[in-house]
Coordinates of C-alpha atoms and ligand atoms in Angstrom, one line a residue:
M1 CA 0.0 0.0 0.0
K2 CA 1.3 3.5 -1.0
I3 CA 1.1 6.1 1.7
L4 CA 1.9 9.8 0.8
I5 CA 2.5 12.2 3.7
I6 CA 2.4 16.0 3.1
G7 CA 4.5 17.9 5.8
G8 CA 7.6 16.8 7.6
G9 CA 7.1 18.5 11.0
P10 CA 6.7 16.4 14.2
A11 CA 3.3 15.0 13.0
G12 CA 4.3 14.0 9.5
S13 CA 7.8 12.7 10.2
T14 CA 6.5 10.6 13.2
T15 CA 3.7 9.1 11.1
A16 CA 6.2 8.4 8.3
R17 CA 8.6 6.7 10.8
L18 CA 5.9 4.5 12.3
L19 CA 4.4 3.4 9.0
A20 CA 7.6 3.0 7.0
K21 CA 8.4 -0.6 8.1
D22 CA 5.0 -1.9 6.9
F23 CA 4.1 0.2 3.9
N24 CA 5.6 2.1 1.0
V25 CA 5.9 5.6 2.5
T26 CA 6.8 8.9 0.8
L27 CA 7.1 12.1 2.8
I28 CA 7.0 15.5 1.1
Q29 CA 8.5 18.5 3.1
E30 CA 8.4 21.9 1.6
K31 CA 11.9 23.0 2.8
E32 CA 14.3 23.0 5.7
W33 CA 12.9 25.5 8.2
D34 CA 13.0 26.6 11.8
K35 CA 9.4 26.9 12.8
P36 CA 8.6 29.8 15.1
C37 CA 8.1 27.9 18.4
G38 CA 9.0 27.9 22.0
G39 CA 10.4 24.4 21.5
G40 CA 9.1 23.3 24.9
V41 CA 8.3 19.5 25.1
K42 CA 7.6 17.0 27.8
S43 CA 11.0 15.3 28.4
K44 CA 9.3 11.9 28.3
I45 CA 8.8 12.2 24.6
F46 CA 12.5 11.3 24.1
E47 CA 12.0 7.9 25.6
E48 CA 8.5 7.3 24.3
F49 CA 9.7 7.9 20.7
E50 CA 13.4 6.9 21.0
I51 CA 14.8 10.3 20.0
P52 CA 18.5 11.0 20.6
K53 CA 18.7 13.2 23.7
N54 CA 21.8 15.1 22.5
I55 CA 19.5 17.6 20.8
I56 CA 18.0 18.8 24.1
K57 CA 19.1 22.4 24.7
H58 CA 17.8 22.8 28.2
K59 CA 16.0 20.7 30.8
F60 CA 13.9 22.3 33.6
N61 CA 12.4 21.0 36.8
Y62 CA 10.4 24.2 37.5
V63 CA 8.6 27.0 35.6
E64 CA 7.3 30.3 36.8
M65 CA 3.8 31.9 36.5
F66 CA 3.3 35.6 36.8
Y67 CA 0.1 37.5 37.6
K68 CA -0.2 41.1 38.9
N69 CA 3.6 41.2 39.6
K70 CA 3.4 38.2 41.8
K71 CA 5.4 35.1 40.9
I72 CA 4.4 31.5 41.6
K73 CA 7.0 28.8 41.2
I74 CA 5.7 25.5 39.9
D75 CA 7.8 22.4 40.7
L76 CA 7.7 20.0 37.8
K77 CA 8.7 17.0 39.9
G78 CA 11.9 16.4 38.0
D79 CA 13.5 17.5 34.8
N80 CA 10.2 17.0 33.0
L81 CA 10.4 20.0 30.6
S82 CA 12.9 20.0 27.7
I83 CA 13.7 22.7 25.2
V84 CA 14.6 21.9 21.6
L85 CA 15.5 24.0 18.5
R86 CA 12.8 23.2 16.0
S87 CA 15.0 23.1 12.9
E88 CA 17.2 20.5 14.5
F89 CA 14.3 18.6 16.2
D90 CA 12.3 18.3 13.0
K91 CA 15.3 17.3 10.9
T92 CA 16.2 14.6 13.5
L93 CA 12.6 13.2 13.2
R94 CA 12.8 13.2 9.4
D95 CA 16.2 11.4 9.6
L96 CA 14.7 8.8 11.9
A97 CA 11.8 8.3 9.4
Q98 CA 14.3 7.9 6.5
K99 CA 16.2 5.3 8.5
E100 CA 13.0 3.3 8.8
G101 CA 12.7 3.3 5.0
A102 CA 10.5 6.4 4.3
K103 CA 11.4 8.2 1.1
I104 CA 11.7 12.0 1.6
F105 CA 11.3 14.6 -1.1
Y106 CA 11.8 18.3 -0.6
G107 CA 8.9 19.9 -2.6
R108 CA 5.5 21.6 -2.1
F109 CA 2.1 20.0 -2.4
I110 CA 0.0 22.3 -4.6
G111 CA -3.2 20.4 -5.3
F112 CA -4.8 17.3 -6.8
E113 CA -5.1 16.0 -10.4
N114 CA -6.9 12.8 -11.3
K115 CA -6.8 11.5 -7.7
K116 CA -3.0 12.1 -7.6
A117 CA -1.2 14.8 -5.6
I118 CA 0.6 17.5 -7.5
I119 CA 4.0 18.2 -6.0
K120 CA 6.2 21.1 -7.1
I121 CA 9.9 20.1 -6.9
N122 CA 12.5 22.6 -8.2
N123 CA 9.8 24.4 -10.2
E124 CA 8.8 21.1 -11.9
K125 CA 5.3 19.7 -11.3
M126 CA 5.2 16.0 -10.5
L127 CA 2.2 13.7 -9.8
F128 CA 2.4 11.3 -6.9
S129 CA -0.2 8.5 -6.6
Y130 CA -1.3 7.1 -3.2
D131 CA -3.7 4.7 -1.6
I132 CA -3.7 6.8 1.6
L133 CA -2.8 10.5 1.9
I134 CA -1.8 11.9 5.2
A135 CA -2.0 15.7 5.6
A136 CA 0.5 16.9 8.2
D137 CA 0.9 20.2 6.6
G138 CA 0.3 22.4 9.6
V139 CA -2.2 25.0 10.7
N140 CA -2.7 26.5 7.2
S141 CA -3.2 23.0 5.7
L142 CA -3.5 23.4 1.9
V143 CA -4.6 19.7 1.7
R144 CA -7.6 20.7 3.9
K145 CA -8.4 23.5 1.6
K146 CA -8.1 21.4 -1.6
T147 CA -10.2 18.7 0.0
G148 CA -13.0 21.1 0.7
L149 CA -12.9 20.9 4.5
K150 CA -13.3 23.9 6.7
P151 CA -10.0 25.6 7.7
I152 CA -8.6 25.0 11.2
P153 CA -9.8 27.6 13.8
K154 CA -6.7 29.5 14.9
I155 CA -5.3 32.6 16.6
L156 CA -2.5 34.8 15.5
T157 CA 0.5 34.9 17.8
H158 CA 3.5 37.2 17.6
Y159 CA 6.9 35.7 18.3
A160 CA 10.5 36.9 18.5
R161 CA 14.0 35.8 19.6
I162 CA 15.8 38.2 21.9
D163 CA 19.4 38.5 23.0
K164 CA 18.8 37.8 26.7
Q165 CA 19.3 34.7 28.9
T166 CA 16.5 33.5 31.0
D167 CA 16.7 30.9 33.8
T168 CA 13.5 29.0 33.0
C169 CA 10.2 29.1 31.1
K170 CA 8.0 32.0 32.3
F171 CA 4.2 32.4 31.7
Y172 CA 2.5 35.8 32.2
F173 CA -1.2 35.7 32.8
D174 CA -2.1 39.4 33.0
K175 CA -4.7 40.3 30.3
K176 CA -2.6 43.3 29.2
L177 CA 0.4 40.9 28.4
G178 CA -1.4 37.8 27.2
G179 CA -4.9 38.8 26.2
D180 CA -7.3 35.9 26.6
Y181 CA -4.3 33.5 26.6
Y182 CA -0.8 34.0 28.1
A183 CA 2.6 35.6 27.2
W184 CA 5.7 33.5 27.5
E185 CA 9.5 33.5 27.6
F186 CA 11.4 30.3 26.9
P187 CA 15.2 30.1 27.2
H188 CA 17.2 29.0 24.1
K189 CA 20.9 28.9 25.0
E190 CA 22.2 32.5 24.8
K191 CA 18.8 33.7 23.5
T192 CA 15.2 33.8 24.7
H193 CA 12.2 33.1 22.6
I194 CA 9.1 35.1 23.5
G195 CA 5.6 35.2 22.2
T196 CA 2.0 36.3 23.0
F197 CA -1.4 36.9 21.3
H198 CA -0.6 39.4 18.5
K199 CA -2.6 42.3 20.0
N200 CA -0.6 42.2 23.2
F201 CA 2.9 41.9 21.8
E202 CA 3.6 45.7 22.1
N203 CA 2.6 45.7 25.8
F204 CA 4.7 42.6 26.4
I205 CA 7.9 43.9 24.9
K206 CA 7.4 47.2 26.8
Y207 CA 7.0 45.2 30.0
L208 CA 10.2 43.3 29.2
N209 CA 11.9 46.6 28.4
I210 CA 13.0 45.6 24.9
D211 CA 12.3 46.7 21.3
I212 CA 12.0 44.1 18.6
S213 CA 9.8 43.4 15.5
P214 CA 7.8 40.1 15.8
K215 CA 7.1 37.4 13.3
G216 CA 3.4 36.4 13.1
Y217 CA 2.3 32.8 13.1
F218 CA -1.0 31.0 13.7
I219 CA -1.7 28.4 16.3
P220 CA -4.8 26.1 16.2
T221 CA -7.6 26.5 18.7
W222 CA -8.9 22.9 19.0
Q223 CA -12.6 22.2 18.8
K224 CA -14.3 18.8 19.0
E225 CA -16.1 19.4 15.7
I226 CA -12.9 19.5 13.6
K227 CA -12.9 16.7 10.9
I228 CA -9.8 14.6 10.9
Q229 CA -10.6 12.3 8.1
K230 CA -12.2 12.5 4.7
N231 CA -12.3 9.2 2.8
N232 CA -8.7 8.0 2.3
I233 CA -7.3 11.4 3.4
Y234 CA -6.3 11.7 7.1
F235 CA -5.3 14.8 9.0
V236 CA -2.8 14.9 11.9
G237 CA -1.1 17.5 14.1
D238 CA -1.8 21.2 13.5
A239 CA -3.6 20.2 10.3
A240 CA -6.1 18.4 12.5
G241 CA -6.1 21.2 15.2
Q242 CA -4.6 18.7 17.7
V243 CA -3.0 21.4 20.0
M244 CA -3.9 21.2 23.7
P245 CA -6.3 24.0 24.7
L246 CA -5.0 26.5 27.2
S247 CA -1.4 25.2 27.3
F248 CA -1.1 25.5 23.5
E249 CA 1.3 22.6 23.6
G250 CA 1.4 21.1 20.1
I251 CA 4.5 19.0 19.6
Y252 CA 3.7 16.3 22.1
Y253 CA 0.1 15.9 20.8
A254 CA 1.2 16.0 17.2
M255 CA 3.5 13.1 17.8
H256 CA 1.1 11.1 19.9
S257 CA -1.7 11.7 17.4
A258 CA 0.7 10.4 14.7
K259 CA 1.1 7.3 16.7
I260 CA -2.7 6.9 17.1
L261 CA -3.1 7.4 13.3
S262 CA -0.4 4.9 12.4
D263 CA -1.8 2.3 14.8
S264 CA -5.3 2.8 13.3
I265 CA -4.0 2.4 9.8
K266 CA -2.0 -0.8 10.7
S267 CA -4.9 -2.4 12.6
N268 CA -7.7 -1.1 10.4
L269 CA -9.3 0.9 13.2
N270 CA -11.3 4.1 13.1
Y271 CA -8.8 6.9 13.6
E272 CA -11.3 9.5 14.9
K273 CA -12.7 7.0 17.5
E274 CA -9.2 6.0 18.6
W275 CA -8.1 9.6 19.0
N276 CA -11.2 10.5 21.0
K277 CA -10.7 7.5 23.2
R278 CA -7.1 8.6 24.0
F279 CA -7.4 12.4 24.1
G280 CA -11.1 13.4 23.8
K281 CA -11.7 13.9 27.6
E282 CA -8.4 15.6 28.3
F283 CA -8.9 18.1 25.4
K284 CA -12.5 18.8 26.4
F285 CA -11.5 19.5 30.0
M286 CA -8.6 21.8 29.0
K287 CA -11.0 23.6 26.6
F288 CA -13.3 24.2 29.6
L289 CA -10.3 25.7 31.5
E290 CA -9.3 27.7 28.5
N291 CA -12.8 29.3 28.4
L292 CA -12.7 29.9 32.1
N293 CA -9.4 31.7 31.6
K294 CA -11.2 34.1 29.4
T295 CA -13.6 35.1 32.1
S296 CA -13.2 37.3 35.3
L297 CA -12.4 34.0 37.1
R298 CA -8.9 34.0 35.6
G299 CA -7.2 35.7 38.5
F300 CA -8.9 33.3 40.9
V301 CA -7.7 30.2 38.9
V302 CA -4.1 31.6 38.6
N303 CA -4.0 32.5 42.3
L304 CA -5.2 29.0 43.3
H305 CA -1.7 27.9 42.2
K306 CA -0.4 29.4 45.5
F307 CA -1.7 26.2 47.0
K308 CA 0.6 23.1 46.8
R309 CA -2.3 20.8 46.1
I310 CA -3.5 22.8 43.1
R311 CA 0.1 23.0 41.8
N312 CA 0.4 19.3 42.1
F313 CA -2.9 18.7 40.4
S314 CA -1.9 21.0 37.4
V315 CA 1.6 19.3 37.1
N316 CA 0.0 15.8 37.3
L317 CA -2.5 16.8 34.7
W318 CA 0.3 18.1 32.4
L319 CA 2.3 15.0 32.9
G320 CA -0.7 12.8 32.0
A321 CA -0.8 11.0 35.4
K322 CA -3.4 8.3 35.3
N323 CA -5.1 9.2 38.7
V324 CA -5.9 12.8 37.4
Ligands
FAD401 C1 4.8 31.0 18.3 C2 4.5 29.5 18.6 C3 5.1 28.9 19.7 C4 4.9 27.6 20.0 N1 5.5 27.0 21.0 C5 5.3 25.7 21.3 C6 6.0 25.0 22.4 O1 6.8 25.6 23.0 N2 5.7 23.7 22.6 C7 4.8 23.0 21.8 O2 4.6 21.8 22.1 N3 4.2 23.6 20.8 C8 4.4 24.9 20.5 N4 3.7 25.5 19.5 C9 2.9 24.6 18.6 C10 3.7 23.7 17.7 O3 4.6 24.5 17.0 C11 2.8 23.0 16.7 O4 1.7 22.5 17.4 C12 3.6 21.8 16.1 O5 4.7 22.3 15.3 C13 2.7 20.9 15.2 O6 3.4 20.0 14.4 P1 2.9 19.6 13.0 O7 3.9 18.6 12.5 O8 1.5 19.3 13.0 O9 2.9 21.0 12.1 P2 4.2 21.9 11.7 O10 5.2 21.8 12.7 O11 3.6 23.2 11.4 O12 4.7 21.1 10.4 C14 4.1 21.2 9.2 C15 5.1 21.0 8.1 O13 4.5 20.9 6.9 C16 5.3 21.6 5.9 N5 4.3 22.0 4.9 C17 3.3 22.9 5.0 N6 2.7 23.1 3.8 C18 3.3 22.2 3.0 C19 3.0 21.9 1.6 N7 2.0 22.5 0.9 N8 3.8 21.0 1.0 C20 4.9 20.4 1.7 N9 5.1 20.7 3.0 C21 4.3 21.6 3.6 C22 5.9 22.8 6.7 O14 7.0 23.2 6.1 C23 6.2 22.1 8.1 O15 7.4 21.6 8.1 C24 4.0 26.8 19.2 C25 3.4 27.4 18.0 C26 3.7 28.8 17.8 C27 3.1 29.4 16.5

């Protein structure tokens, strides 16, 4: 069976890697790029997916939350948060897929012709046939558009890399800095990556006492109604909106959704059902918290983290502890 995957980010390259042993897999990635991203991932992903750990730039056992000039330190119960540089992380995942036998082409999917995918490689149009097509082409998925599905709901974030060293990941919950979401600072060696909802970026850099022009990029806002399959075309990662509400963590969920999709294809199971079984409840609960965060109860919820039991609850939830 021929499987064609569009997009070689965490979702596409993981799907390619997991399917390449059993099927004829081809992965199409537009170009080498360093996706605007905080690069924060749960450290356990390195064991879960057997990824070389030498690409981890930092490991943290705590993070900090800020609200109304007050700081709350959150103990992560070990070095459970890692920071990666996306260009290196994504390339490593593509190399692992290639090692398993996936063929990788650098080119751009531009549409369909006679049930084949049109791929532009070096200005030349080529047709790729497939039995299954997997769309892992990110939040602005062109496959989604060409398949006639609704676009992924999303928000615009502004992002920049600044010449400053930070000691850990910081989250700012003041409305002025993060709007309905949050503003963040993540360390990256001698630099720091920062970001927030686009309308709040000016306030955020003023607060940090810096001046820099941002890059804009979209991030999905998950909804349970998002379609993740149409006939023999499957969507995964940002192209399926699979970013955790409230935390906006996408890498971990893109890779685990890739695992659910590959297992479903291998065992002939219903991907949507399997995904809902694994993540449906968790995503719905976090969506509820995300909506709560948009109300006047936000300060109350943030301040609850002064209590150790609440901090433990949040960290266990984030770590995916079974008892939560
Ligand atoms: C500013 C910002 C900060 C973030 N910070 C974090 C964070 O710290 N931690 C975290 O977990 N998540 C973070 N996220 C979310 C995370 O980046 C995504 O959820 C994650 O990258 C999703 O992986 P993916 O493989 O689905 O999509 P992507 O990483 O977007 O990969 C899609 C790939 O498809 C390729 N592609 C697109 N169109 C085509 C085409 N037509 N033809 C061929 N190839 C194509 C692209 O080049 C890209 O490589 C952040 C997002 C933003 C915007």
